[in-house]
Coordinates of C-alpha atoms in Angstrom, one line a residue:
M232 CA -37.1 165.5 -69.9
R233 CA -34.8 165.8 -66.9
Y234 CA -37.5 164.2 -64.6
G235 CA -38.0 161.3 -67.1
K236 CA -34.2 160.7 -67.3
T237 CA -34.0 160.6 -63.5
L238 CA -36.9 158.2 -63.3
K239 CA -35.2 155.9 -65.8
I240 CA -31.9 156.0 -63.9
S241 CA -33.7 155.2 -60.6
G242 CA -35.5 152.3 -62.2
L243 CA -32.3 151.0 -63.6
V244 CA -30.6 151.2 -60.2
L245 CA -33.6 149.4 -58.6
I246 CA -33.5 146.7 -61.2
V247 CA -29.7 146.3 -60.6
L248 CA -30.2 146.1 -56.9
V249 CA -33.0 143.5 -57.3
V250 CA -30.8 141.4 -59.5
L251 CA -27.9 141.7 -57.1
V252 CA -30.0 140.7 -54.2
A253 CA -31.5 137.8 -56.2
I254 CA -28.0 136.7 -57.0
A255 CA -26.7 137.3 -53.5
N256 CA -29.6 135.4 -51.8
P257 CA -28.6 131.9 -52.9
V258 CA -24.9 132.8 -52.5
A259 CA -25.5 134.0 -48.9
E260 CA -27.7 131.0 -48.3
R261 CA -25.0 128.6 -49.4
A262 CA -22.4 130.4 -47.4
L263 CA -24.5 130.4 -44.2
D264 CA -25.2 126.7 -44.7
N265 CA -21.5 126.0 -44.9
Y266 CA -20.8 128.1 -41.9
L267 CA -23.4 126.3 -39.7
Q268 CA -22.4 122.9 -40.9
E269 CA -18.6 123.4 -40.4
K270 CA -18.2 126.1 -37.7
L271 CA -21.1 125.8 -35.3
E272 CA -20.3 123.6 -32.3
I273 CA -22.2 123.1 -29.0
H274 CA -20.2 122.1 -25.9
D275 CA -20.7 121.3 -22.3
D276 CA -18.1 120.5 -19.6
S277 CA -17.4 117.0 -20.8
S278 CA -18.7 116.4 -24.3
K279 CA -19.5 117.8 -27.7
Y280 CA -23.0 117.9 -29.2
V281 CA -23.8 117.6 -32.8
F282 CA -25.9 120.3 -34.5
D283 CA -27.8 119.2 -37.6
Y284 CA -30.8 120.2 -39.7
Q285 CA -32.6 119.1 -42.8
D286 CA -33.1 122.3 -44.7
L287 CA -32.2 126.0 -44.7
H288 CA -34.0 128.9 -46.4
L289 CA -32.7 132.5 -46.3
N290 CA -34.6 135.6 -47.5
L291 CA -32.4 138.7 -47.6
F292 CA -35.4 140.9 -48.6
K293 CA -37.2 140.1 -45.3
T294 CA -34.0 139.4 -43.3
R295 CA -35.5 136.1 -42.4
L296 CA -33.9 132.6 -41.9
Q297 CA -35.7 129.3 -41.6
L298 CA -34.3 126.0 -40.5
T299 CA -36.3 122.8 -40.5
G300 CA -35.7 119.4 -38.9
L301 CA -33.2 120.6 -36.3
Q302 CA -31.6 118.4 -33.7
V303 CA -28.9 118.9 -31.1
V304 CA -27.8 115.5 -29.9
P305 CA -24.7 114.1 -28.2
R306 CA -22.0 112.8 -30.4
E307 CA -22.0 109.6 -28.4
A308 CA -25.1 107.7 -27.3
A309 CA -26.4 107.9 -23.8
D310 CA -24.2 106.0 -21.4
S311 CA -25.1 104.0 -18.3
Q312 CA -24.8 107.0 -16.1
G313 CA -27.6 108.8 -18.1
N314 CA -25.7 112.0 -18.6
R315 CA -26.8 112.7 -22.2
G316 CA -29.9 114.3 -23.7
G317 CA -31.2 115.6 -26.9
L318 CA -33.1 118.6 -28.4
R319 CA -35.2 118.2 -31.5
I320 CA -37.1 121.0 -33.3
G321 CA -39.5 120.9 -36.2
S322 CA -38.6 124.3 -37.5
V323 CA -37.0 127.6 -36.5
T324 CA -37.8 131.0 -38.1
V325 CA -35.3 133.8 -37.4
S326 CA -36.6 137.3 -38.2
G327 CA -35.3 140.8 -38.0
V328 CA -31.6 140.0 -38.4
G329 CA -29.5 143.2 -38.2
L330 CA -27.4 142.7 -41.3
T331 CA -25.6 146.0 -41.2
R332 CA -24.5 145.5 -37.6
L333 CA -23.5 142.0 -38.4
L334 CA -21.3 143.0 -41.4
M335 CA -19.8 146.1 -39.8
D336 CA -19.4 145.1 -36.1
D337 CA -19.6 141.3 -36.0
W338 CA -22.7 141.8 -33.8
L339 CA -25.6 139.4 -34.4
S340 CA -28.8 141.0 -33.3
V341 CA -32.2 139.2 -33.8
A342 CA -35.6 140.7 -33.3
S343 CA -37.5 137.3 -32.9
I344 CA -37.1 133.6 -33.1
E345 CA -40.2 131.4 -33.6
I346 CA -39.7 127.7 -32.8
D347 CA -42.3 125.1 -33.8
T348 CA -42.5 121.6 -32.2
L349 CA -39.7 121.4 -29.7
T350 CA -38.8 118.3 -27.7
F351 CA -36.1 118.4 -25.1
S352 CA -35.1 115.0 -23.6
I353 CA -32.8 114.6 -20.7
Y354 CA -31.7 111.4 -18.9
K355 CA -32.0 111.1 -15.2
K356 CA -28.6 110.8 -13.4
P357 CA -28.2 108.6 -10.3
P358 CA -28.3 110.6 -7.1
R359 CA -25.0 111.7 -5.7
E360 CA -24.0 113.0 -2.4
R361 CA -24.3 116.8 -2.2
T362 CA -21.6 118.8 -0.5
G363 CA -22.0 122.0 1.4
Q364 CA -21.0 123.9 -1.7
D365 CA -23.5 125.8 -3.7
S366 CA -24.5 123.6 -6.6
S367 CA -27.6 125.4 -7.7
R368 CA -26.0 126.7 -10.9
A369 CA -25.0 124.1 -13.6
A370 CA -22.2 124.5 -16.1
L371 CA -24.2 125.6 -19.1
D372 CA -23.5 124.5 -22.6
S373 CA -21.5 126.8 -24.9
I374 CA -22.0 127.5 -28.6
R375 CA -19.1 128.2 -30.8
L376 CA -19.8 130.9 -33.4
P377 CA -16.4 132.0 -34.9
G378 CA -16.3 135.5 -36.3
L379 CA -19.0 137.0 -33.9
R380 CA -18.2 139.5 -31.2
E381 CA -21.7 139.9 -29.6
I382 CA -25.1 138.3 -29.8
S383 CA -28.4 139.8 -28.7
L384 CA -31.9 138.2 -28.8
D385 CA -35.1 140.1 -28.2
H386 CA -37.8 137.5 -28.2
I387 CA -38.2 133.7 -28.6
G388 CA -41.6 132.2 -29.2
V389 CA -42.3 128.4 -28.9
N390 CA -45.3 126.6 -30.3
H391 CA -45.9 123.0 -29.2
F392 CA -43.1 121.9 -26.7
A393 CA -42.3 119.0 -24.4
L394 CA -39.6 118.5 -21.8
L395 CA -39.0 114.8 -21.0
L396 CA -37.1 113.3 -18.1
L397 CA -36.1 109.7 -19.2
E398 CA -34.9 106.6 -17.4
P399 CA -31.4 105.9 -18.7
E400 CA -31.7 102.1 -18.8
T401 CA -35.1 101.7 -20.4
G402 CA -35.8 105.1 -22.0
D403 CA -39.1 105.3 -20.1
T404 CA -40.6 108.7 -19.4
L405 CA -40.4 109.6 -15.7
A406 CA -41.7 113.1 -16.0
R407 CA -43.2 115.2 -18.8
L408 CA -43.9 119.0 -19.1
S409 CA -45.7 120.0 -22.3
G410 CA -47.6 122.9 -23.7
N411 CA -48.9 124.7 -26.8
Q412 CA -47.5 128.2 -26.6
A413 CA -44.6 129.9 -24.8
S414 CA -42.4 132.9 -25.0
L415 CA -38.9 133.6 -23.8
N416 CA -37.6 137.1 -23.2
G417 CA -34.4 138.4 -21.7
L418 CA -32.2 135.6 -23.1
D419 CA -28.7 136.8 -23.8
M420 CA -25.5 135.2 -25.1
S421 CA -22.2 136.0 -23.4
R422 CA -18.8 135.3 -24.7
K423 CA -17.1 132.6 -22.6
E424 CA -14.4 134.1 -20.4
G425 CA -10.9 133.3 -21.3
V426 CA -11.8 131.9 -24.7
N427 CA -10.9 133.6 -28.0
S428 CA -12.5 131.0 -30.3
G429 CA -15.9 132.6 -30.5
R430 CA -17.7 130.5 -27.8
F431 CA -20.8 131.9 -26.2
V432 CA -22.8 130.7 -23.2
P433 CA -26.5 131.5 -22.5
D434 CA -26.9 134.2 -20.0
L435 CA -30.2 133.4 -18.2
T436 CA -30.0 136.1 -15.6
N437 CA -32.9 138.1 -17.0
L438 CA -34.8 135.2 -18.6
V439 CA -38.6 135.3 -18.3
M440 CA -40.7 132.5 -19.7
E441 CA -44.5 133.0 -20.1
M442 CA -47.3 130.7 -21.3
H443 CA -50.9 131.7 -21.7
D444 CA -54.3 129.9 -21.8
Q445 CA -52.9 126.3 -21.7
E446 CA -55.2 123.4 -21.7
Y447 CA -54.4 119.6 -21.6
S448 CA -56.4 116.4 -21.5
L449 CA -55.4 114.0 -18.8
V450 CA -56.1 110.4 -17.8
N451 CA -57.5 109.2 -21.1
G452 CA -59.7 112.2 -21.5
L453 CA -61.4 111.9 -18.1
Y454 CA -59.9 115.2 -16.8
N455 CA -59.0 118.6 -18.2
L456 CA -56.1 120.6 -16.9
R457 CA -55.8 124.3 -17.7
Y458 CA -54.4 127.6 -16.5
D459 CA -54.7 131.2 -17.6
H460 CA -51.1 132.4 -17.2
F461 CA -47.7 130.8 -16.3
T462 CA -44.6 132.9 -15.6
Y463 CA -41.1 131.7 -14.7
R464 CA -38.3 134.1 -13.8
Y465 CA -34.8 132.5 -13.8
G466 CA -33.2 135.3 -11.7
D467 CA -35.0 134.4 -8.5
G468 CA -36.3 131.0 -9.5
S469 CA -39.9 132.1 -9.1
V470 CA -42.9 130.5 -10.8
Q471 CA -46.5 131.9 -10.8
V472 CA -49.5 130.1 -12.2
D473 CA -52.9 131.9 -12.3
N474 CA -56.3 130.3 -12.3
F475 CA -55.2 126.7 -12.4
S476 CA -57.8 123.9 -12.5
I477 CA -58.2 120.2 -13.0
T478 CA -61.8 119.4 -13.7
P479 CA -63.7 116.4 -14.9
E480 CA -64.1 116.3 -18.7
A481 CA -66.2 113.2 -18.8
T482 CA -69.8 113.1 -17.6
P483 CA -70.7 111.3 -14.3
E484 CA -72.3 108.6 -16.5
E485 CA -69.0 108.1 -18.4
F486 CA -67.1 107.8 -15.1
D487 CA -69.6 105.3 -13.8
R488 CA -69.4 103.3 -17.1
R489 CA -65.6 103.2 -17.1
H490 CA -65.2 102.1 -13.4
P491 CA -66.7 98.7 -12.4
Y492 CA -65.2 99.2 -9.0
S493 CA -65.2 102.0 -6.4
Y494 CA -63.8 105.2 -7.8
Q495 CA -63.3 108.9 -7.1
I496 CA -63.9 112.1 -9.1
F497 CA -61.8 115.1 -8.4
N498 CA -62.5 118.8 -9.1
T499 CA -59.9 121.3 -8.2
R500 CA -59.5 125.0 -8.8
I501 CA -56.7 127.3 -7.5
G502 CA -56.6 131.0 -7.8
Q503 CA -52.8 131.3 -7.8
V504 CA -49.7 129.1 -7.2
R505 CA -46.4 130.7 -6.4
V506 CA -43.1 128.8 -6.3
K507 CA -39.8 130.2 -5.0
G508 CA -36.3 129.0 -5.5
F509 CA -36.8 126.6 -8.5
K510 CA -33.7 126.3 -10.7
P511 CA -33.9 124.1 -13.8
D512 CA -30.1 123.7 -13.9
Q513 CA -30.2 121.1 -11.2
L514 CA -33.0 119.1 -12.9
I515 CA -31.0 119.1 -16.2
R516 CA -27.7 118.3 -14.6
D517 CA -28.7 115.8 -11.8
G518 CA -32.3 114.9 -12.5
F519 CA -33.2 116.5 -9.1
I520 CA -35.8 119.1 -8.2
N521 CA -35.1 121.5 -5.2
V522 CA -37.7 124.1 -4.3
A523 CA -37.7 126.5 -1.4
S524 CA -41.4 127.0 -1.0
V525 CA -44.8 126.7 -2.7
A526 CA -47.8 129.0 -1.9
V527 CA -51.3 128.0 -2.9
D528 CA -54.0 130.7 -2.6
S529 CA -57.8 130.3 -3.0
F530 CA -57.9 126.5 -3.2
Q531 CA -61.3 125.0 -4.0
G532 CA -61.5 121.2 -4.1
E533 CA -64.3 118.6 -4.4
V534 CA -64.0 114.8 -4.2
Y535 CA -66.9 112.5 -5.0
R536 CA -66.2 108.9 -3.9
D537 CA -68.5 106.1 -5.0
R538 CA -68.2 103.4 -2.3
F539 CA -71.5 101.8 -3.3
K540 CA -69.4 99.8 -5.8
P541 CA -67.0 97.2 -4.4
Y542 CA -63.3 97.9 -4.1
K543 CA -61.0 96.2 -6.6
A544 CA -59.4 93.1 -5.2
G545 CA -55.9 93.9 -3.9
R546 CA -56.4 97.7 -3.9
Y547 CA -53.9 99.4 -1.6
I548 CA -53.5 103.1 -1.0
P549 CA -50.0 104.0 0.5
M550 CA -49.5 106.7 3.1
P551 CA -47.8 109.8 1.8
V552 CA -44.3 109.0 3.1
E553 CA -44.5 105.5 1.5
A554 CA -45.7 106.9 -1.8
F555 CA -43.0 109.6 -1.8
S556 CA -40.3 107.1 -1.1
G557 CA -41.4 105.0 -4.0
M558 CA -41.2 107.8 -6.6
Q559 CA -38.3 107.7 -9.0
L560 CA -37.8 111.5 -9.5
P561 CA -35.9 112.9 -6.5
M562 CA -37.4 116.1 -5.2
R563 CA -37.1 118.3 -2.1
I564 CA -39.7 120.9 -1.2
D565 CA -39.2 122.7 2.1
S566 CA -42.7 123.9 2.5
V567 CA -46.1 124.1 0.9
T568 CA -48.7 126.6 2.3
V569 CA -52.4 126.8 1.5
H570 CA -54.5 129.9 2.2
N571 CA -58.2 130.5 1.8
G572 CA -58.9 126.8 1.0
A573 CA -62.1 124.8 0.9
M574 CA -62.7 121.1 0.4
Q575 CA -65.9 119.2 0.0
N576 CA -66.1 115.4 0.3
K577 CA -69.1 113.6 -1.0
I578 CA -69.2 109.8 -0.4
R579 CA -71.8 107.5 -1.8
L580 CA -72.0 105.0 1.0
P581 CA -72.1 101.2 0.6
E582 CA -75.3 99.3 1.0
S583 CA -77.6 102.3 1.5
G584 CA -76.3 104.4 -1.4
K585 CA -76.9 107.5 0.7
L586 CA -74.7 110.6 0.1
L587 CA -72.5 111.7 3.0
N588 CA -71.3 115.3 2.9
A589 CA -68.2 116.3 4.9
G590 CA -66.7 119.6 4.1
M591 CA -64.1 122.1 5.4
D592 CA -63.8 125.8 4.8
N593 CA -61.4 128.6 5.8
L594 CA -58.5 126.1 5.3
H595 CA -55.0 127.4 6.1
A596 CA -52.4 124.7 6.1
T597 CA -48.6 124.2 5.8
V598 CA -46.9 121.0 4.8
Y599 CA -43.2 120.8 5.7
N600 CA -40.4 118.5 4.3
I601 CA -41.8 117.0 1.1
Y602 CA -39.1 114.6 -0.1
T603 CA -39.3 112.0 -2.8
G604 CA -37.2 109.2 -4.1
P605 CA -33.7 108.8 -2.4
E606 CA -34.3 112.1 -0.6
A607 CA -37.2 110.5 1.3
R608 CA -35.6 107.1 1.8
N609 CA -32.4 108.6 3.3
S610 CA -34.1 111.3 5.4
T611 CA -34.3 111.5 9.2
D612 CA -36.9 114.3 9.1
S613 CA -40.7 114.0 9.3
L614 CA -43.4 115.0 6.9
K615 CA -45.3 117.5 9.0
I616 CA -48.8 119.0 8.4
T617 CA -50.4 121.8 10.4
A618 CA -53.8 123.0 9.5
S619 CA -56.6 125.3 10.8
L620 CA -60.0 124.8 9.3
D621 CA -63.8 125.1 9.8
V622 CA -65.3 121.6 9.8
M623 CA -68.7 121.6 8.0
G624 CA -68.1 125.4 7.6
K625 CA -69.0 126.0 11.2
V626 CA -66.7 124.2 13.7
P627 CA -63.2 125.6 14.0
M628 CA -60.5 122.9 14.4
R629 CA -56.7 122.8 14.6
I630 CA -54.8 119.6 13.4
E631 CA -51.2 118.5 13.4
V632 CA -49.8 115.4 11.8
Q633 CA -46.2 114.1 11.8
I634 CA -45.0 111.1 9.8
P635 CA -41.3 110.2 10.0
Y636 CA -39.5 109.2 6.9
A637 CA -37.1 106.8 8.7
T638 CA -39.6 104.8 10.6
D639 CA -43.2 103.6 10.2
G640 CA -44.5 106.1 12.7
F641 CA -47.6 108.3 12.9
F642 CA -48.6 111.1 15.3
L643 CA -51.9 113.0 15.3
Q644 CA -53.2 115.7 17.6
G645 CA -55.8 118.4 17.4
Y646 CA -58.5 120.5 19.1
T647 CA -61.5 122.8 18.6
P648 CA -60.7 126.3 19.9
G649 CA -64.3 127.4 20.4
S650 CA -67.8 126.3 21.0
S651 CA -70.3 125.3 18.2
A652 CA -73.6 123.6 17.8
L653 CA -73.5 119.8 17.6
N654 CA -76.1 119.8 14.8
S655 CA -73.4 121.2 12.5
F656 CA -72.2 117.6 12.1
N657 CA -75.5 116.2 10.9
P658 CA -74.7 116.2 7.1
A659 CA -71.9 113.7 7.9
V660 CA -73.4 111.9 10.8
Y661 CA -76.9 111.1 9.5
P662 CA -76.0 109.3 6.3
A663 CA -73.4 107.2 8.2
I664 CA -75.5 106.0 11.2
G665 CA -79.0 107.3 10.7
M666 CA -78.8 109.7 13.7
E667 CA -79.1 113.5 14.0
F668 CA -78.1 115.9 16.8
R669 CA -81.3 117.7 17.7
G670 CA -79.7 119.8 20.4
G671 CA -76.5 120.4 22.3
K672 CA -73.4 122.5 22.2
L673 CA -69.8 121.4 21.8
N674 CA -67.6 123.5 24.1
Q675 CA -64.3 121.9 23.2
M676 CA -62.8 118.7 21.7
D677 CA -59.2 117.6 21.9
F678 CA -57.5 114.4 20.7
Q679 CA -54.1 112.8 20.3
A680 CA -53.0 109.5 18.9
Y681 CA -49.8 107.6 18.2
G682 CA -49.1 104.6 16.1
T683 CA -48.1 103.5 12.6
S684 CA -49.5 103.6 9.1
R685 CA -51.6 100.6 10.0
Q686 CA -52.9 101.3 13.6
L687 CA -53.6 104.2 15.9
K688 CA -54.1 104.4 19.7
G689 CA -54.9 107.5 21.7
S690 CA -57.7 109.4 23.3
L691 CA -60.4 112.0 22.5
T692 CA -62.2 114.2 25.0
M693 CA -65.5 115.9 24.1
R694 CA -66.8 118.6 26.4
Y695 CA -70.5 119.3 25.6
E696 CA -73.8 120.2 27.2
D697 CA -77.5 119.7 26.6
L698 CA -77.0 116.7 24.2
E699 CA -80.2 115.5 22.4
V700 CA -80.2 113.0 19.5
A701 CA -82.8 111.5 17.2
F702 CA -82.7 108.3 15.2
L703 CA -84.5 108.4 11.8
K704 CA -86.3 105.8 9.8
R705 CA -85.7 105.3 6.1
D706 CA -88.5 107.7 5.3
N707 CA -86.7 110.3 7.5
S708 CA -89.4 110.2 10.1
K709 CA -88.2 110.0 13.7
S710 CA -87.9 106.6 15.4
K711 CA -89.5 107.7 18.7
T712 CA -88.7 104.6 20.8
I713 CA -85.0 104.3 19.8
S714 CA -84.5 108.1 20.1
W715 CA -86.1 108.0 23.6
I716 CA -83.9 105.1 24.8
S717 CA -80.8 106.8 23.3
N718 CA -81.4 110.1 25.0
L719 CA -82.0 108.2 28.3
V720 CA -78.7 106.3 28.3
L721 CA -76.5 109.0 26.7
K722 CA -74.7 111.4 28.9
R723 CA -76.5 114.7 28.5
S724 CA -73.4 116.7 29.4
N725 CA -69.7 116.0 29.7
P726 CA -68.5 116.6 32.3
N727 CA -71.6 116.0 34.3
R728 CA -72.8 118.0 37.3
A729 CA -70.6 115.9 39.5
G730 CA -67.5 116.8 37.5
R731 CA -67.0 113.3 36.0
L732 CA -65.4 113.6 32.6
I733 CA -65.5 110.8 30.0
I734 CA -62.4 110.4 27.8
G735 CA -63.0 108.2 24.8
E736 CA -60.3 105.9 23.5
I737 CA -59.0 105.9 19.9
D738 CA -58.2 102.4 19.0
M739 CA -58.5 101.6 15.3
E740 CA -56.9 100.0 12.3
R741 CA -56.5 101.7 9.0
D742 CA -58.4 100.5 6.0
Q743 CA -55.6 99.8 3.6
Q744 CA -57.8 100.8 0.7
E745 CA -58.1 104.3 2.0
G746 CA -55.6 107.2 2.3
L747 CA -54.4 109.8 4.8
A748 CA -57.6 111.9 5.0
N749 CA -59.8 108.9 5.7
Y750 CA -57.3 107.6 8.3
I751 CA -57.5 110.9 10.3
L752 CA -61.3 111.2 10.0
T753 CA -61.8 107.6 11.1
A754 CA -59.6 108.1 14.1
I755 CA -61.6 111.1 15.2
Q756 CA -64.9 109.2 14.5
N757 CA -63.6 106.3 16.6
G758 CA -62.9 108.6 19.5
V759 CA -66.2 110.4 19.3
T760 CA -68.1 107.1 19.2
N761 CA -66.3 105.8 22.3
S762 CA -67.0 109.1 24.0
L763 CA -70.8 109.1 23.4
N764 CA -71.5 105.3 23.5
P765 CA -72.3 104.2 27.0
V766 CA -70.6 100.8 26.3
G767 CA -67.8 102.2 24.3
K768 CA -64.1 102.2 25.2
H769 CA -63.6 105.1 27.5
R770 CA -62.5 106.0 31.0
V771 CA -63.9 108.4 33.5
V772 CA -61.8 111.1 35.4
R773 CA -62.8 113.7 37.9

């Protein structure tokens, strides 16, 4: 009897609790709605933002809150200075709210926040002169939550997000970062110092952002971009991306069908990218990106260029400095290093349709002073590239390029530090001119050239011995007469037994339809041709 009576009392208590919660849920939901609508304010240094949403659902049983149709937008429209932005979110689900701690200690603790479909738009500000003061940390927005003493957030998940940098006058998108899944950990809210009205500012010191297995379609579905893992740590401004790739998604036949003119197909894979010193505060505040360094490890690239098709009329490829200066997003990267790289260039030649293969392995390079926009146009520095590589996988070479930002100048120099077989160059030489090296050793080659983005002049010296060449017919059989005459007139060694050294001239104009790599390669080819050709432009020294 006593057990049955106790069971009845327990059941009655449970029913009463259920009824109370059922009654309390809509009351609490209405009270929370009023609180958010009337009390919540979001501030920055100069303006007030409006927080709004379409609907609110509260579940006390599961300690879960859901908001849909959220937006945080400036009270005033964007002005001509472009210093306003907006945040729009499809839905936010807040789970694991510590109700006891909230009621007893005014401490809001949240286990997780799941955000679905987030778009954050910011307007680019015009560049302003930077002083010597540290401006890396922006004045972050504050959120006014009266009645709360502390706020702690464990985890924030984001599904489907986009960060847009917009042109203030037209609203055009200048830059876009988007993804499918992301997580934020270590985000805290700190009470704003000297304020007793319940204002909190985000504390990003321990913030870590991660994204996994992201994949995007680029250039109308022709390419696929993906990476395995992305990590950003606000504390030291570091970014790490693992297994990054941009690969063709369309078939070669589809590329050929879509391009009536000469075109290129890129295929890039990178083991790891590491960025140091990136702070988003400056991007949000000034529309400016400042990065200390970028390190690229295990770079594998391949470019297929179809030059069998004609170039599009008026095609023009700017040199890097010119392209950087024309970009709208101001950016400054002190250095980019590449380790353990390899690059394969495959060119389908005009007229013959033969495939030229020119590759490089064991690439280690550093690019200094990468500036864009106003940073490039106002700089007195030079874009500098230093590289060591193995041409055709067998011929070691060192190259340095300097291109000033302030003037239309160009400087190129390089050398081969060791000896190698001349027939290593055959995959690139034969398709271009129908000739092969059948014998000979390259002991050293050095070159230097000065000029502009349109023309280079300089010299190239090849030191070689036991040179023998063969010219081939279309069926790949040896043309004996031409080969015999060529070996008769070509210098078998340089310098010869008398110590006479031939120095070939570099004197060439850039094909405006080709870029930096072709400019360098053509300059070297021009010097080599003038060194080997008996009637080429060269001089003889003892």
